[in-house]
Coordinates of C-alpha atoms (C1' of nucleotides) in Angstrom, one line a residue:
Chain Z
X1 CA 29.7 85.1 43.7
X2 CA 31.5 83.0 46.3
X3 CA 29.4 82.0 49.2
X4 CA 31.5 83.8 51.8
X5 CA 31.1 87.2 50.1
X6 CA 28.0 89.2 51.1
X7 CA 26.0 90.8 48.4
X8 CA 27.1 94.4 47.7
X9 CA 30.5 94.0 49.1
X10 CA 33.8 94.0 47.3
X11 CA 37.3 95.2 47.3
X12 CA 38.7 98.6 46.7
X13 CA 42.3 99.6 45.9
X14 CA 43.3 103.1 46.9
X15 CA 46.7 104.5 46.0
X16 CA 48.4 107.7 46.9
X17 CA 51.5 109.4 45.3
X18 CA 53.3 112.7 45.6
X19 CA 53.9 112.9 41.9
X20 CA 55.9 116.2 42.0
X21 CA 54.5 117.6 38.7
X22 CA 51.7 115.7 37.1
X23 CA 52.5 117.1 33.6
X24 CA 56.2 116.1 33.8
X25 CA 55.5 112.6 35.1
X26 CA 52.3 111.7 33.3
X27 CA 54.1 108.9 31.4
X28 CA 55.0 107.2 34.7
X29 CA 51.3 106.9 35.6
X30 CA 50.9 104.1 33.2
X31 CA 53.7 102.2 35.0
X32 CA 51.9 102.8 38.2
X33 CA 48.6 101.5 36.8
X34 CA 50.3 98.4 35.5
X35 CA 51.9 97.7 38.8
X36 CA 49.1 98.6 41.2
X37 CA 45.9 98.8 39.2
X38 CA 44.2 101.1 41.7
X39 CA 40.5 101.9 41.6
X40 CA 41.3 105.3 43.0
X41 CA 44.5 107.3 42.8
X42 CA 45.2 110.3 44.9
X43 CA 48.0 112.7 43.8
X44 CA 49.8 115.5 45.6
X45 CA 52.1 118.2 44.3
X46 CA 50.5 118.2 40.9
X47 CA 51.9 121.8 40.4
X48 CA 49.3 122.3 37.7
X49 CA 46.5 124.9 37.3
X50 CA 43.2 123.1 36.7
X51 CA 42.9 124.5 33.2
X52 CA 46.1 122.6 32.3
X53 CA 45.4 119.3 34.0
X54 CA 46.2 116.5 31.6
X55 CA 42.7 115.0 31.7
X56 CA 43.0 113.3 28.4
X57 CA 46.2 111.3 29.3
X58 CA 44.8 110.3 32.6
X59 CA 41.4 109.3 31.1
X60 CA 43.3 107.0 28.7
X61 CA 44.5 105.0 31.7
X62 CA 40.9 104.2 32.6
X63 CA 40.3 107.0 35.2
X64 CA 36.9 108.1 33.9
X65 CA 36.2 110.2 37.0
X66 CA 38.7 113.0 37.9
X67 CA 38.9 115.9 40.2
X68 CA 41.8 118.3 40.4
X69 CA 42.4 121.3 42.7
X70 CA 45.6 123.0 41.5
X71 CA 47.4 126.3 41.2
X72 CA 50.3 127.7 39.4
X73 CA 53.7 126.4 40.4
X74 CA 53.0 125.0 43.8
X75 CA 51.0 122.4 45.7
X76 CA 48.0 120.9 44.0
X77 CA 46.0 117.7 44.6
X78 CA 43.9 115.4 42.4
X79 CA 41.7 112.3 42.7
X80 CA 41.5 110.0 39.7
X81 CA 39.0 107.2 39.9
X82 CA 37.5 104.3 37.9
X83 CA 34.4 104.5 40.1
X84 CA 32.1 107.6 40.4
X85 CA 33.3 110.2 42.9
X86 CA 31.4 113.2 44.3
X87 CA 33.2 116.3 45.5
X88 CA 32.6 117.2 49.1
X89 CA 31.9 120.9 49.4
X90 CA 31.6 121.1 53.2
X91 CA 35.3 120.7 54.0
X92 CA 37.3 123.7 55.3
X93 CA 39.7 125.9 53.3
X94 CA 42.6 124.9 55.5
X95 CA 44.2 127.9 57.3
X96 CA 42.1 130.0 54.9
X97 CA 44.9 130.1 52.4
X98 CA 43.2 128.6 49.4
X99 CA 46.4 126.8 48.6
X100 CA 45.1 123.5 47.1
X101 CA 46.2 121.0 49.7
X102 CA 43.1 118.9 50.1
X103 CA 40.3 117.2 48.2
X104 CA 37.5 115.3 49.9
X105 CA 35.1 113.1 47.9
X106 CA 32.5 110.4 48.4
X107 CA 33.6 107.3 46.4
X108 CA 30.8 105.1 45.0
X109 CA 32.3 101.9 46.4
X110 CA 31.0 98.3 46.6
X111 CA 29.1 98.1 49.8
X112 CA 28.2 101.8 49.8
X113 CA 29.8 105.2 49.6
X114 CA 33.2 105.7 51.2
X115 CA 34.5 109.1 52.3
X116 CA 38.0 109.8 51.0
X117 CA 40.3 112.6 51.9
X118 CA 43.5 113.4 50.0
X119 CA 45.9 115.7 51.9
X120 CA 49.1 117.5 51.1
X121 CA 50.4 118.8 54.4
X122 CA 52.9 121.7 54.3
X123 CA 56.5 120.5 54.4
X124 CA 57.3 123.1 57.0
X125 CA 60.6 124.6 55.9
X126 CA 64.0 123.9 57.4
X127 CA 63.9 125.3 60.9
X128 CA 61.6 123.6 63.4
X129 CA 60.6 126.8 65.2
X130 CA 57.4 128.7 64.5
X131 CA 58.9 132.0 65.6
X132 CA 61.8 131.9 63.2
X133 CA 60.1 130.0 60.4
X134 CA 56.5 130.8 59.5
X135 CA 56.3 127.7 57.3
X136 CA 56.8 125.5 60.3
X137 CA 54.0 127.4 62.1
X138 CA 51.7 126.9 59.0
X139 CA 52.4 123.2 59.2
X140 CA 51.5 123.0 62.9
X141 CA 48.5 125.1 62.4
X142 CA 47.3 122.9 59.5
X143 CA 47.6 119.8 61.6
X144 CA 45.9 121.4 64.6
X145 CA 43.0 122.4 62.4
X146 CA 42.8 118.9 60.9
X147 CA 42.8 117.5 64.4
X148 CA 39.9 119.6 65.5
X149 CA 38.1 118.7 62.3
X150 CA 38.6 115.0 62.9
X151 CA 37.6 115.3 66.6
X152 CA 34.3 116.9 65.6
X153 CA 33.3 114.1 63.2
X154 CA 34.6 110.6 64.2
X155 CA 35.4 108.7 61.0
X156 CA 33.0 106.2 59.6
X157 CA 33.5 104.4 56.3
X158 CA 36.3 106.8 55.7
X159 CA 39.9 106.8 54.3
X160 CA 42.5 109.5 54.6
X161 CA 45.6 109.4 52.4
X162 CA 48.3 111.7 51.4
X163 CA 51.7 113.3 51.9
X164 CA 51.5 114.3 55.5
X165 CA 55.2 115.3 55.6
X166 CA 55.6 113.7 59.0
X167 CA 57.3 110.4 59.9
X168 CA 55.8 109.5 63.3
X169 CA 57.6 106.3 64.3
X170 CA 61.2 105.6 65.2
X171 CA 61.4 103.2 62.3
X172 CA 59.7 105.6 59.9
X173 CA 63.1 107.3 59.4
X174 CA 66.6 105.9 58.7
X175 CA 68.0 107.3 62.0
X176 CA 65.6 108.4 64.8
X177 CA 68.5 110.0 66.7
X178 CA 69.8 112.0 63.8
X179 CA 66.4 113.2 62.7
X180 CA 65.0 114.4 66.0
X181 CA 65.8 118.0 65.0
X182 CA 65.0 117.6 61.4
X183 CA 61.6 118.9 60.2
X184 CA 59.3 115.9 59.5
X185 CA 60.4 113.9 62.6
X186 CA 60.6 116.5 65.5
X187 CA 58.7 115.5 68.7
X188 CA 56.3 118.5 68.3
X189 CA 55.3 117.3 64.8
X190 CA 55.1 113.6 65.8
X191 CA 52.9 114.5 68.8
X192 CA 50.7 116.6 66.5
X193 CA 50.3 113.8 64.0
X194 CA 49.6 111.3 66.7
X195 CA 47.0 113.6 68.2
X196 CA 45.3 114.0 64.9
X197 CA 45.2 110.2 64.3
X198 CA 43.8 109.6 67.8
X199 CA 41.2 112.4 67.5
X200 CA 39.7 110.8 64.5
X201 CA 40.2 107.2 65.7
X202 CA 42.2 106.6 62.5
X203 CA 44.0 103.3 61.9
X204 CA 47.4 103.4 60.3
X205 CA 46.9 101.1 57.4
X206 CA 50.6 100.7 56.5
X207 CA 51.6 99.8 60.0
X208 CA 48.7 97.3 60.0
X209 CA 50.8 95.3 57.6
X210 CA 54.4 96.3 58.6
X211 CA 55.3 95.9 62.3
X212 CA 56.5 99.1 64.0
X213 CA 60.0 97.6 64.6
X214 CA 60.7 97.3 60.8
X215 CA 61.9 100.2 58.7
X216 CA 59.4 101.6 56.3
X217 CA 60.0 104.5 53.9
X218 CA 58.0 106.2 51.2
X219 CA 60.4 109.1 50.4
X220 CA 64.1 109.3 49.5
X221 CA 65.9 112.6 49.0
X222 CA 67.0 113.8 45.5
X223 CA 70.2 114.9 47.1
X224 CA 71.6 111.5 47.9
X225 CA 74.3 110.4 45.5
X226 CA 72.8 106.9 45.6
X227 CA 69.4 106.8 47.2
X228 CA 69.2 103.0 47.2
X229 CA 72.7 102.5 48.6
X230 CA 72.5 105.1 51.4
X231 CA 68.8 104.2 52.0
X232 CA 68.2 107.3 54.1
X233 CA 64.4 107.3 53.7
X234 CA 61.4 108.6 55.6
X235 CA 57.8 107.5 55.7
X236 CA 56.0 110.7 54.8
X237 CA 53.1 109.3 52.9
X238 CA 50.2 107.7 54.8
X239 CA 47.0 105.8 54.5
X240 CA 44.6 105.9 57.4
X241 CA 41.2 104.1 57.6
X242 CA 38.3 104.4 60.0
X243 CA 37.9 101.6 62.6
X244 CA 35.0 100.0 60.7
X245 CA 37.2 99.5 57.7
X246 CA 40.3 98.3 59.5
X247 CA 39.1 94.7 59.6
X248 CA 38.8 94.7 55.8
X249 CA 42.5 95.6 55.2
X250 CA 43.7 93.0 52.8
X251 CA 47.0 94.0 51.1
X252 CA 49.4 96.9 50.8
X253 CA 52.2 97.9 48.4
X254 CA 54.9 100.4 48.9
X255 CA 56.2 100.7 45.3
X256 CA 59.9 101.3 46.1
X257 CA 60.9 100.4 42.6
X258 CA 59.3 103.7 41.5
X259 CA 62.1 105.6 43.1
X260 CA 64.4 104.1 40.5
X261 CA 62.2 105.0 37.5
X262 CA 63.6 107.4 35.0
X263 CA 62.6 110.9 36.0
X264 CA 61.4 109.6 39.3
X265 CA 59.5 111.5 42.0
X266 CA 61.2 111.6 45.3
X267 CA 58.1 109.9 46.8
X268 CA 56.9 106.5 45.8
X269 CA 53.3 105.3 45.3
X270 CA 51.6 103.5 48.2
X271 CA 48.6 101.3 47.7
X272 CA 46.1 99.6 50.1
X273 CA 43.5 97.1 49.2
X274 CA 40.5 96.6 51.5
X275 CA 37.2 94.9 51.6
X276 CA 34.3 97.4 51.6
Chain B
dA1 C1' 79.9 119.9 59.5
dT2 C1' 78.3 121.0 55.1
dG3 C1' 76.1 120.5 50.9
dG4 C1' 74.2 117.7 48.1
dT5 C1' 69.1 117.8 43.7
dC6 C1' 64.9 118.5 41.9
dG7 C1' 60.4 121.3 39.4
dG8 C1' 58.3 125.5 38.1
dC9 C1' 59.4 129.0 35.6
dA10 C1' 62.3 132.3 34.1
dA11 C1' 65.2 134.8 39.5
dC12 C1' 64.8 132.2 42.9
dC13 C1' 61.2 129.7 46.0
dG14 C1' 59.7 125.5 47.8
dA15 C1' 60.8 120.7 48.7

DNA sequence: ATGGTCGGCAACCGA
């Protein structure tokens, strides 16, 4: 062991990906593993009931520890890990909907257990008005509940990842001006997300590496004729870490190439490596 | 300004 590395410490690579059907895109997971080699991979939009989760295929990639929380057709999250993970049973059923948008675990990390939360926040529909659009209300209610939850238990040795479906910064979207009325970048959503982040004392791990005045996207619409040429992206996927882990942030990857894979998801994988 | 494309699952809903 190098002299500058304390006993019991090490690095951990955490990745997050909205896979948009884990069964359809199972073959792409091996590309992800080759590119990022994550210790822990958090998935959203698995769209897969637990009894049909492709455990065998995922195990073949080295993820010996797996937890899935899915349902038929919609939503669904999973945590795949090369290190032991322990399901947290004390976290809320968000908005009491039982809709499979969160998994919380303790990861057996070098240096001691790390609390990890994988979120899939409601997209919120098309109209940014909770009176006219209940899905937007659900999104705001979900974030408000998560804010109160974070405020009640300041984060320590904790990581929060997922598809939060909100792009908070001006340069998290291709055109701040043109997206001010578009769900994902409206001021009410941005304020809500910033309030959540502040309530938990969370550090934005991607913006730790990429300055706020540089464009950074993790999602490109399927509807663009040429997603790469038009480059009308948004940063909807996030990695937040508690203050005590922020000093250990070592590396990040936004795997933009994944948007060009055959049968791509509209989101790309994001990975953060940190000392634990 | 509008519509553009996906996935699940079998007619549209959700993104």
